[in-house]
PDB file of C-alpha atoms in Angstrom:
ATOM      1  CA  MET A   1     105.718 119.276  92.337  1.00  0.00           C
ATOM      2  CA  LYS A   2     108.518 120.920  90.312  1.00  0.00           C
ATOM      3  CA  GLU A   3     110.306 123.836  92.019  1.00  0.00           C
ATOM      4  CA  LEU A   4     110.932 126.832  89.899  1.00  0.00           C
ATOM      5  CA  SER A   5     113.043 129.885  90.392  1.00  0.00           C
ATOM      6  CA  HIS A   6     110.438 132.348  88.931  1.00  0.00           C
ATOM      7  CA  PRO A   7     107.014 130.595  89.326  1.00  0.00           C
ATOM      8  CA  ALA A   8     103.902 132.042  87.672  1.00  0.00           C
ATOM      9  CA  GLU A   9     100.599 132.839  89.031  1.00  0.00           C
ATOM     10  CA  TYR A  10      98.715 130.911  86.511  1.00  0.00           C
ATOM     11  CA  ILE A  11      98.505 129.858  82.948  1.00  0.00           C
ATOM     12  CA  ARG A  12      97.120 132.572  80.642  1.00  0.00           C
ATOM     13  CA  ARG A  13      96.981 130.964  77.199  1.00  0.00           C
ATOM     14  CA  VAL A  14      97.990 127.742  75.384  1.00  0.00           C
ATOM     15  CA  ASP A  15      98.524 127.421  71.741  1.00  0.00           C
ATOM     16  CA  ILE A  16      98.881 123.896  70.229  1.00  0.00           C
ATOM     17  CA  ASN A  17      99.660 124.013  66.459  1.00  0.00           C
ATOM     18  CA  PRO A  18      99.125 121.445  65.017  1.00  0.00           C
ATOM     19  CA  LEU A  19      97.027 119.033  67.090  1.00  0.00           C
ATOM     20  CA  TRP A  20      96.931 115.795  65.145  1.00  0.00           C
ATOM     21  CA  GLY A  21      98.413 117.476  62.180  1.00  0.00           C
ATOM     22  CA  LYS A  22      95.134 119.208  61.187  1.00  0.00           C
ATOM     23  CA  LYS A  23      93.891 121.496  63.940  1.00  0.00           C
ATOM     24  CA  HIS A  24      95.180 124.691  65.797  1.00  0.00           C
ATOM     25  CA  ILE A  25      94.142 125.063  69.427  1.00  0.00           C
ATOM     26  CA  VAL A  26      94.117 128.554  71.019  1.00  0.00           C
ATOM     27  CA  TRP A  27      92.779 128.531  74.468  1.00  0.00           C
ATOM     28  CA  GLU A  28      92.639 131.697  76.680  1.00  0.00           C
ATOM     29  CA  LEU A  29      92.422 130.450  80.303  1.00  0.00           C
ATOM     30  CA  ARG A  30      90.875 131.797  83.473  1.00  0.00           C
ATOM     31  CA  PRO A  31      93.058 132.040  86.567  1.00  0.00           C
ATOM     32  CA  ASP A  32      90.579 130.013  88.646  1.00  0.00           C
ATOM     33  CA  VAL A  33      88.592 127.270  86.961  1.00  0.00           C
ATOM     34  CA  ASN A  34      88.624 125.938  83.348  1.00  0.00           C
ATOM     35  CA  ILE A  35      86.409 123.121  82.325  1.00  0.00           C
ATOM     36  CA  LEU A  36      87.074 121.465  78.773  1.00  0.00           C
ATOM     37  CA  SER A  37      84.051 119.823  77.257  1.00  0.00           C
ATOM     38  CA  GLY A  38      83.381 117.867  74.141  1.00  0.00           C
ATOM     39  CA  VAL A  39      82.424 114.493  72.713  1.00  0.00           C
ATOM     40  CA  ASN A  40      84.689 111.501  73.276  1.00  0.00           C
ATOM     41  CA  GLY A  41      87.706 111.480  70.992  1.00  0.00           C
ATOM     42  CA  ILE A  42      87.697 115.140  70.199  1.00  0.00           C
ATOM     43  CA  GLY A  43      91.021 115.809  72.090  1.00  0.00           C
ATOM     44  CA  LYS A  44      90.311 116.955  75.683  1.00  0.00           C
ATOM     45  CA  SER A  45      92.777 114.569  77.297  1.00  0.00           C
ATOM     46  CA  THR A  46      95.329 115.160  74.484  1.00  0.00           C
ATOM     47  CA  ILE A  47      95.169 118.876  75.068  1.00  0.00           C
ATOM     48  CA  MET A  48      95.655 118.581  78.759  1.00  0.00           C
ATOM     49  CA  ARG A  49      98.525 115.980  78.283  1.00  0.00           C
ATOM     50  CA  LYS A  50     100.418 118.129  75.909  1.00  0.00           C
ATOM     51  CA  MET A  51     100.130 121.139  78.304  1.00  0.00           C
ATOM     52  CA  ALA A  52     101.559 119.043  81.090  1.00  0.00           C
ATOM     53  CA  GLN A  53     104.378 117.618  78.925  1.00  0.00           C
ATOM     54  CA  GLN A  54     105.401 121.130  77.934  1.00  0.00           C
ATOM     55  CA  MET A  55     105.267 122.347  81.466  1.00  0.00           C
ATOM     56  CA  GLU A  56     107.678 119.516  82.353  1.00  0.00           C
ATOM     57  CA  HIS A  57     110.058 121.187  79.923  1.00  0.00           C
ATOM     58  CA  GLU A  58     109.940 118.536  77.279  1.00  0.00           C
ATOM     59  CA  ASN A  59     110.030 121.303  74.704  1.00  0.00           C
ATOM     60  CA  LEU A  60     107.317 120.218  72.428  1.00  0.00           C
ATOM     61  CA  PRO A  61     107.587 122.422  69.319  1.00  0.00           C
ATOM     62  CA  SER A  62     103.841 122.344  68.671  1.00  0.00           C
ATOM     63  CA  VAL A  63     103.006 123.616  72.215  1.00  0.00           C
ATOM     64  CA  THR A  64     103.356 127.258  73.503  1.00  0.00           C
ATOM     65  CA  ILE A  65     102.322 128.126  77.046  1.00  0.00           C
ATOM     66  CA  THR A  66     102.069 131.806  78.150  1.00  0.00           C
ATOM     67  CA  TYR A  67     102.121 132.464  81.804  1.00  0.00           C
ATOM     68  CA  GLU A  68     100.990 135.378  84.051  1.00  0.00           C
ATOM     69  CA  PRO A  69     103.340 137.048  84.534  1.00  0.00           C
ATOM     70  CA  SER A  70     104.713 136.540  81.241  1.00  0.00           C
ATOM     71  CA  GLU A  71     108.379 136.484  82.381  1.00  0.00           C
ATOM     72  CA  ALA A  72     107.825 133.523  84.720  1.00  0.00           C
ATOM     73  CA  ASP A  73     109.747 130.214  83.887  1.00  0.00           C
ATOM     74  CA  GLY A  74     106.709 127.947  84.643  1.00  0.00           C
ATOM     75  CA  ILE A  75     104.367 126.926  87.462  1.00  0.00           C
ATOM     76  CA  PRO A  76     104.175 124.010  89.620  1.00  0.00           C
ATOM     77  CA  PHE A  77     101.362 121.505  88.618  1.00  0.00           C
ATOM     78  CA  ASP A  78      99.809 118.165  89.437  1.00  0.00           C
ATOM     79  CA  VAL A  79      97.908 115.769  87.182  1.00  0.00           C
ATOM     80  CA  PHE A  80      94.942 113.715  88.493  1.00  0.00           C
ATOM     81  CA  HIS A  81      93.272 111.012  86.302  1.00  0.00           C
ATOM     82  CA  GLY A  82      89.668 109.908  87.253  1.00  0.00           C
ATOM     83  CA  GLY A  83      89.380 106.323  88.629  1.00  0.00           C
ATOM     84  CA  GLU A  84      93.020 106.117  89.698  1.00  0.00           C
ATOM     85  CA  SER A  85      94.144 106.132  93.179  1.00  0.00           C
ATOM     86  CA  SER A  86      97.510 104.321  92.647  1.00  0.00           C
ATOM     87  CA  GLY A  87      99.483 107.384  93.624  1.00  0.00           C
ATOM     88  CA  LEU A  88      97.838 107.476  97.122  1.00  0.00           C
ATOM     89  CA  GLY A  89     100.782 105.755  98.859  1.00  0.00           C
ATOM     90  CA  ARG A  90     103.111 108.305  97.497  1.00  0.00           C
ATOM     91  CA  LEU A  91     100.843 111.113  98.661  1.00  0.00           C
ATOM     92  CA  LEU A  92     100.543 109.393 102.108  1.00  0.00           C
ATOM     93  CA  SER A  93     104.328 109.246 102.434  1.00  0.00           C
ATOM     94  CA  ARG A  94     104.633 112.969 101.914  1.00  0.00           C
ATOM     95  CA  TYR A  95     101.736 113.800 104.353  1.00  0.00           C
ATOM     96  CA  ALA A  96     103.924 113.959 107.388  1.00  0.00           C
ATOM     97  CA  TYR A  97     106.092 116.613 105.937  1.00  0.00           C
ATOM     98  CA  CYS A  98     103.379 118.807 104.764  1.00  0.00           C
ATOM     99  CA  LYS A  99     103.484 122.310 106.234  1.00  0.00           C
ATOM    100  CA  ALA A 100      99.942 123.414 105.249  1.00  0.00           C
ATOM    101  CA  ASP A 101      97.250 124.020 107.946  1.00  0.00           C
ATOM    102  CA  ARG A 102      95.419 120.827 108.195  1.00  0.00           C
ATOM    103  CA  GLN A 103      92.401 122.135 109.955  1.00  0.00           C
ATOM    104  CA  THR A 104      90.274 122.732 106.790  1.00  0.00           C
ATOM    105  CA  PHE A 105      91.516 119.326 105.336  1.00  0.00           C
ATOM    106  CA  TYR A 106      90.249 117.618 108.455  1.00  0.00           C
ATOM    107  CA  ARG A 107      86.918 119.241 108.373  1.00  0.00           C
ATOM    108  CA  VAL A 108      86.385 118.642 104.644  1.00  0.00           C
ATOM    109  CA  ALA A 109      87.308 114.892 105.123  1.00  0.00           C
ATOM    110  CA  ASP A 110      84.955 114.606 107.991  1.00  0.00           C
ATOM    111  CA  GLU A 111      82.107 116.127 105.978  1.00  0.00           C
ATOM    112  CA  LEU A 112      82.653 113.942 102.991  1.00  0.00           C
ATOM    113  CA  PHE A 113      83.122 110.732 104.867  1.00  0.00           C
ATOM    114  CA  ALA A 114      80.256 111.344 107.366  1.00  0.00           C
ATOM    115  CA  VAL A 115      77.873 109.382 105.041  1.00  0.00           C
ATOM    116  CA  THR A 116      79.567 106.301 106.094  1.00  0.00           C
ATOM    117  CA  GLU A 117      79.947 107.395 109.569  1.00  0.00           C
ATOM    118  CA  LYS A 118      83.802 107.782 109.271  1.00  0.00           C
ATOM    119  CA  THR A 119      85.844 110.489 110.853  1.00  0.00           C
ATOM    120  CA  ILE A 120      89.589 111.182 110.174  1.00  0.00           C
ATOM    121  CA  VAL A 121      91.938 110.667 113.040  1.00  0.00           C
ATOM    122  CA  ARG A 122      93.940 113.856 113.785  1.00  0.00           C
ATOM    123  CA  THR A 123      97.531 112.726 113.536  1.00  0.00           C
ATOM    124  CA  PRO A 124     100.394 114.513 112.141  1.00  0.00           C
ATOM    125  CA  ASP A 125     102.205 111.419 110.700  1.00  0.00           C
ATOM    126  CA  GLU A 126      99.660 109.241 108.924  1.00  0.00           C
ATOM    127  CA  ILE A 127      96.029 109.164 107.994  1.00  0.00           C
ATOM    128  CA  LEU A 128      93.667 106.805 109.664  1.00  0.00           C
ATOM    129  CA  PHE A 129      89.839 106.832 109.979  1.00  0.00           C
ATOM    130  CA  ARG A 130      87.592 105.928 112.879  1.00  0.00           C
ATOM    131  CA  GLN A 131      84.254 104.070 112.158  1.00  0.00           C
ATOM    132  CA  ASP A 132      82.054 102.563 114.857  1.00  0.00           C
ATOM    133  CA  GLY A 133      84.876 102.557 117.316  1.00  0.00           C
ATOM    134  CA  GLU A 134      87.274 100.855 115.054  1.00  0.00           C
ATOM    135  CA  VAL A 135      90.305 102.506 113.564  1.00  0.00           C
ATOM    136  CA  LEU A 136      90.544 101.865 109.802  1.00  0.00           C
ATOM    137  CA  THR A 137      93.721 102.296 107.398  1.00  0.00           C
ATOM    138  CA  THR A 138      93.327 103.797 103.984  1.00  0.00           C
ATOM    139  CA  ASP A 139      93.532 100.294 102.465  1.00  0.00           C
ATOM    140  CA  GLN A 140      90.240  99.614 103.995  1.00  0.00           C
ATOM    141  CA  LEU A 141      88.518 102.464 102.177  1.00  0.00           C
ATOM    142  CA  SER A 142      86.267 101.935  99.058  1.00  0.00           C
ATOM    143  CA  SER A 143      87.758 102.733  95.731  1.00  0.00           C
ATOM    144  CA  GLY A 144      85.735 106.128  95.512  1.00  0.00           C
ATOM    145  CA  GLU A 145      86.807 107.090  99.175  1.00  0.00           C
ATOM    146  CA  ARG A 146      90.485 106.422  98.148  1.00  0.00           C
ATOM    147  CA  GLN A 147      90.077 108.510  95.019  1.00  0.00           C
ATOM    148  CA  MET A 148      88.610 111.400  96.945  1.00  0.00           C
ATOM    149  CA  LEU A 149      91.303 111.080  99.597  1.00  0.00           C
ATOM    150  CA  ALA A 150      93.908 111.178  96.841  1.00  0.00           C
ATOM    151  CA  ILE A 151      92.502 114.357  95.586  1.00  0.00           C
ATOM    152  CA  LEU A 152      92.146 115.909  98.880  1.00  0.00           C
ATOM    153  CA  LEU A 153      95.906 115.008  99.660  1.00  0.00           C
ATOM    154  CA  THR A 154      97.153 116.328  96.231  1.00  0.00           C
ATOM    155  CA  VAL A 155      95.795 119.779  96.996  1.00  0.00           C
ATOM    156  CA  LEU A 156      96.837 119.738 100.592  1.00  0.00           C
ATOM    157  CA  LEU A 157     100.347 119.142  99.661  1.00  0.00           C
ATOM    158  CA  GLN A 158     100.286 122.214  97.301  1.00  0.00           C
ATOM    159  CA  GLU A 159     100.585 124.063 100.689  1.00  0.00           C
ATOM    160  CA  GLY A 160      98.430 126.957  99.468  1.00  0.00           C
ATOM    161  CA  ARG A 161     100.811 127.901  96.709  1.00  0.00           C
ATOM    162  CA  PRO A 162      99.830 129.030  93.162  1.00  0.00           C
ATOM    163  CA  CYS A 163      99.814 125.966  91.011  1.00  0.00           C
ATOM    164  CA  VAL A 164      97.970 124.185  88.214  1.00  0.00           C
ATOM    165  CA  LEU A 165      95.805 121.038  88.934  1.00  0.00           C
ATOM    166  CA  PHE A 166      94.964 119.040  85.791  1.00  0.00           C
ATOM    167  CA  MET A 167      92.030 116.853  86.365  1.00  0.00           C
ATOM    168  CA  ASP A 168      90.981 114.299  83.561  1.00  0.00           C
ATOM    169  CA  GLU A 169      87.364 113.093  84.320  1.00  0.00           C
ATOM    170  CA  PRO A 170      87.674 113.119  88.049  1.00  0.00           C
ATOM    171  CA  GLU A 171      84.057 112.238  88.545  1.00  0.00           C
ATOM    172  CA  ILE A 172      84.794 108.342  87.852  1.00  0.00           C
ATOM    173  CA  SER A 173      84.084 106.403  91.113  1.00  0.00           C
ATOM    174  CA  LEU A 174      82.877 109.440  92.971  1.00  0.00           C
ATOM    175  CA  HIS A 175      79.428 109.683  94.448  1.00  0.00           C
ATOM    176  CA  PHE A 176      77.089 112.396  92.809  1.00  0.00           C
ATOM    177  CA  GLU A 177      77.098 114.673  95.688  1.00  0.00           C
ATOM    178  CA  TRP A 178      80.978 114.556  95.838  1.00  0.00           C
ATOM    179  CA  GLN A 179      81.034 115.346  92.284  1.00  0.00           C
ATOM    180  CA  GLU A 180      78.886 118.465  92.940  1.00  0.00           C
ATOM    181  CA  ARG A 181      81.186 119.658  95.531  1.00  0.00           C
ATOM    182  CA  LEU A 182      84.519 118.712  93.924  1.00  0.00           C
ATOM    183  CA  ILE A 183      85.607 122.087  92.536  1.00  0.00           C
ATOM    184  CA  SER A 184      84.503 124.095  95.639  1.00  0.00           C
ATOM    185  CA  ILE A 185      86.364 121.617  97.872  1.00  0.00           C
ATOM    186  CA  VAL A 186      89.557 121.914  95.771  1.00  0.00           C
ATOM    187  CA  ARG A 187      89.274 125.762  95.867  1.00  0.00           C
ATOM    188  CA  GLU A 188      88.536 125.826  99.493  1.00  0.00           C
ATOM    189  CA  LEU A 189      91.747 123.740 100.373  1.00  0.00           C
ATOM    190  CA  ASN A 190      93.937 126.063  97.850  1.00  0.00           C
ATOM    191  CA  PRO A 191      92.307 129.191  96.940  1.00  0.00           C
ATOM    192  CA  HIS A 192      95.352 129.869  94.663  1.00  0.00           C
ATOM    193  CA  VAL A 193      95.062 126.725  92.449  1.00  0.00           C
ATOM    194  CA  GLN A 194      94.165 127.033  88.831  1.00  0.00           C
ATOM    195  CA  ILE A 195      92.007 124.007  87.930  1.00  0.00           C
ATOM    196  CA  ILE A 196      92.119 122.641  84.297  1.00  0.00           C
ATOM    197  CA  LEU A 197      89.533 119.859  84.148  1.00  0.00           C
ATOM    198  CA  SER A 198      87.745 117.581  81.503  1.00  0.00           C
ATOM    199  CA  THR A 199      84.560 116.032  82.569  1.00  0.00           C
ATOM    200  CA  HIS A 200      81.245 114.447  81.249  1.00  0.00           C
ATOM    201  CA  SER A 201      79.459 115.107  84.574  1.00  0.00           C
ATOM    202  CA  PRO A 202      76.588 117.429  84.690  1.00  0.00           C
ATOM    203  CA  ALA A 203      76.967 117.611  88.355  1.00  0.00           C
ATOM    204  CA  ILE A 204      80.403 119.179  88.227  1.00  0.00           C
ATOM    205  CA  ILE A 205      79.536 121.623  85.512  1.00  0.00           C
ATOM    206  CA  MET A 206      76.066 122.691  86.936  1.00  0.00           C
ATOM    207  CA  SER A 207      77.229 123.552  90.368  1.00  0.00           C
ATOM    208  CA  GLY A 208      78.005 127.181  89.657  1.00  0.00           C
ATOM    209  CA  TRP A 209      80.658 126.701  87.003  1.00  0.00           C
ATOM    210  CA  MET A 210      78.748 126.885  83.893  1.00  0.00           C
ATOM    211  CA  ASP A 211      80.471 130.039  82.683  1.00  0.00           C
ATOM    212  CA  ALA A 212      83.948 128.247  83.179  1.00  0.00           C
ATOM    213  CA  VAL A 213      82.954 125.633  80.571  1.00  0.00           C
ATOM    214  CA  THR A 214      84.902 125.746  77.133  1.00  0.00           C
ATOM    215  CA  GLU A 215      84.021 123.485  74.186  1.00  0.00           C
ATOM    216  CA  VAL A 216      86.917 122.079  72.174  1.00  0.00           C
ATOM    217  CA  THR A 217      85.254 123.066  69.010  1.00  0.00           C
ATOM    218  CA  ASP A 218      85.206 126.834  70.333  1.00  0.00           C
ATOM    219  CA  ILE A 219      89.088 126.794  70.623  1.00  0.00           C
ATOM    220  CA  THR A 220      89.783 124.848  67.450  1.00  0.00           C
ATOM    221  CA  VAL A 221      90.929 126.565  64.257  1.00  0.00           C
ATOM    222  CA  GLU A 222      90.672 124.034  61.390  1.00  0.00           C
ATOM    223  CA  LYS A 223      93.831 123.833  59.211  1.00  0.00           C
ATOM    224  CA  GLY A 224      93.488 123.854  55.435  1.00  0.00           C
TER     225      GLY A 224
END
């Protein structure tokens, strides 16, 4: 996560003009959870990608991000794409140096993995699981389990700081019950994270976050 001299608390607004040369996006964001919805190909992932690129100081002339407070020079952020756990090794290598309180992380992991009778081993240096008396490495987890672990670690490593978490269709490979709990779990691990998420999953949207849904068409101004 990028370190900044004057980090923001959250993103207040994004302007993308133009998007694909014909649309103007104006999105006022909530400080907690923002769910971007719309049909395939309408631009959900493109909007999120352009936001992340601008936050990486790529200076895209078409993208303007307004932070809160407005004088901030940015905010740390993470990007997670559904169906991908390729970054798990990098996250695991940082785990030993994480200064966050791990008790909530351990409890949440045990609750999620209880369906397959796995419990996380309480060790400060590496992540292992115990199942039926056998100790398992993360390589022995299913793809869905590895993806959920990657999400949990991403949030744990934020160490409770204000930051932005972009999640592009995180429901891929996740069990339905995990989809239902996803946002609440992320917010429990870091109450100061601003979630910006795109999804096609009713489970994620209908678990108390209907008022956080924004249709791409509602933030689009057609250009003449």
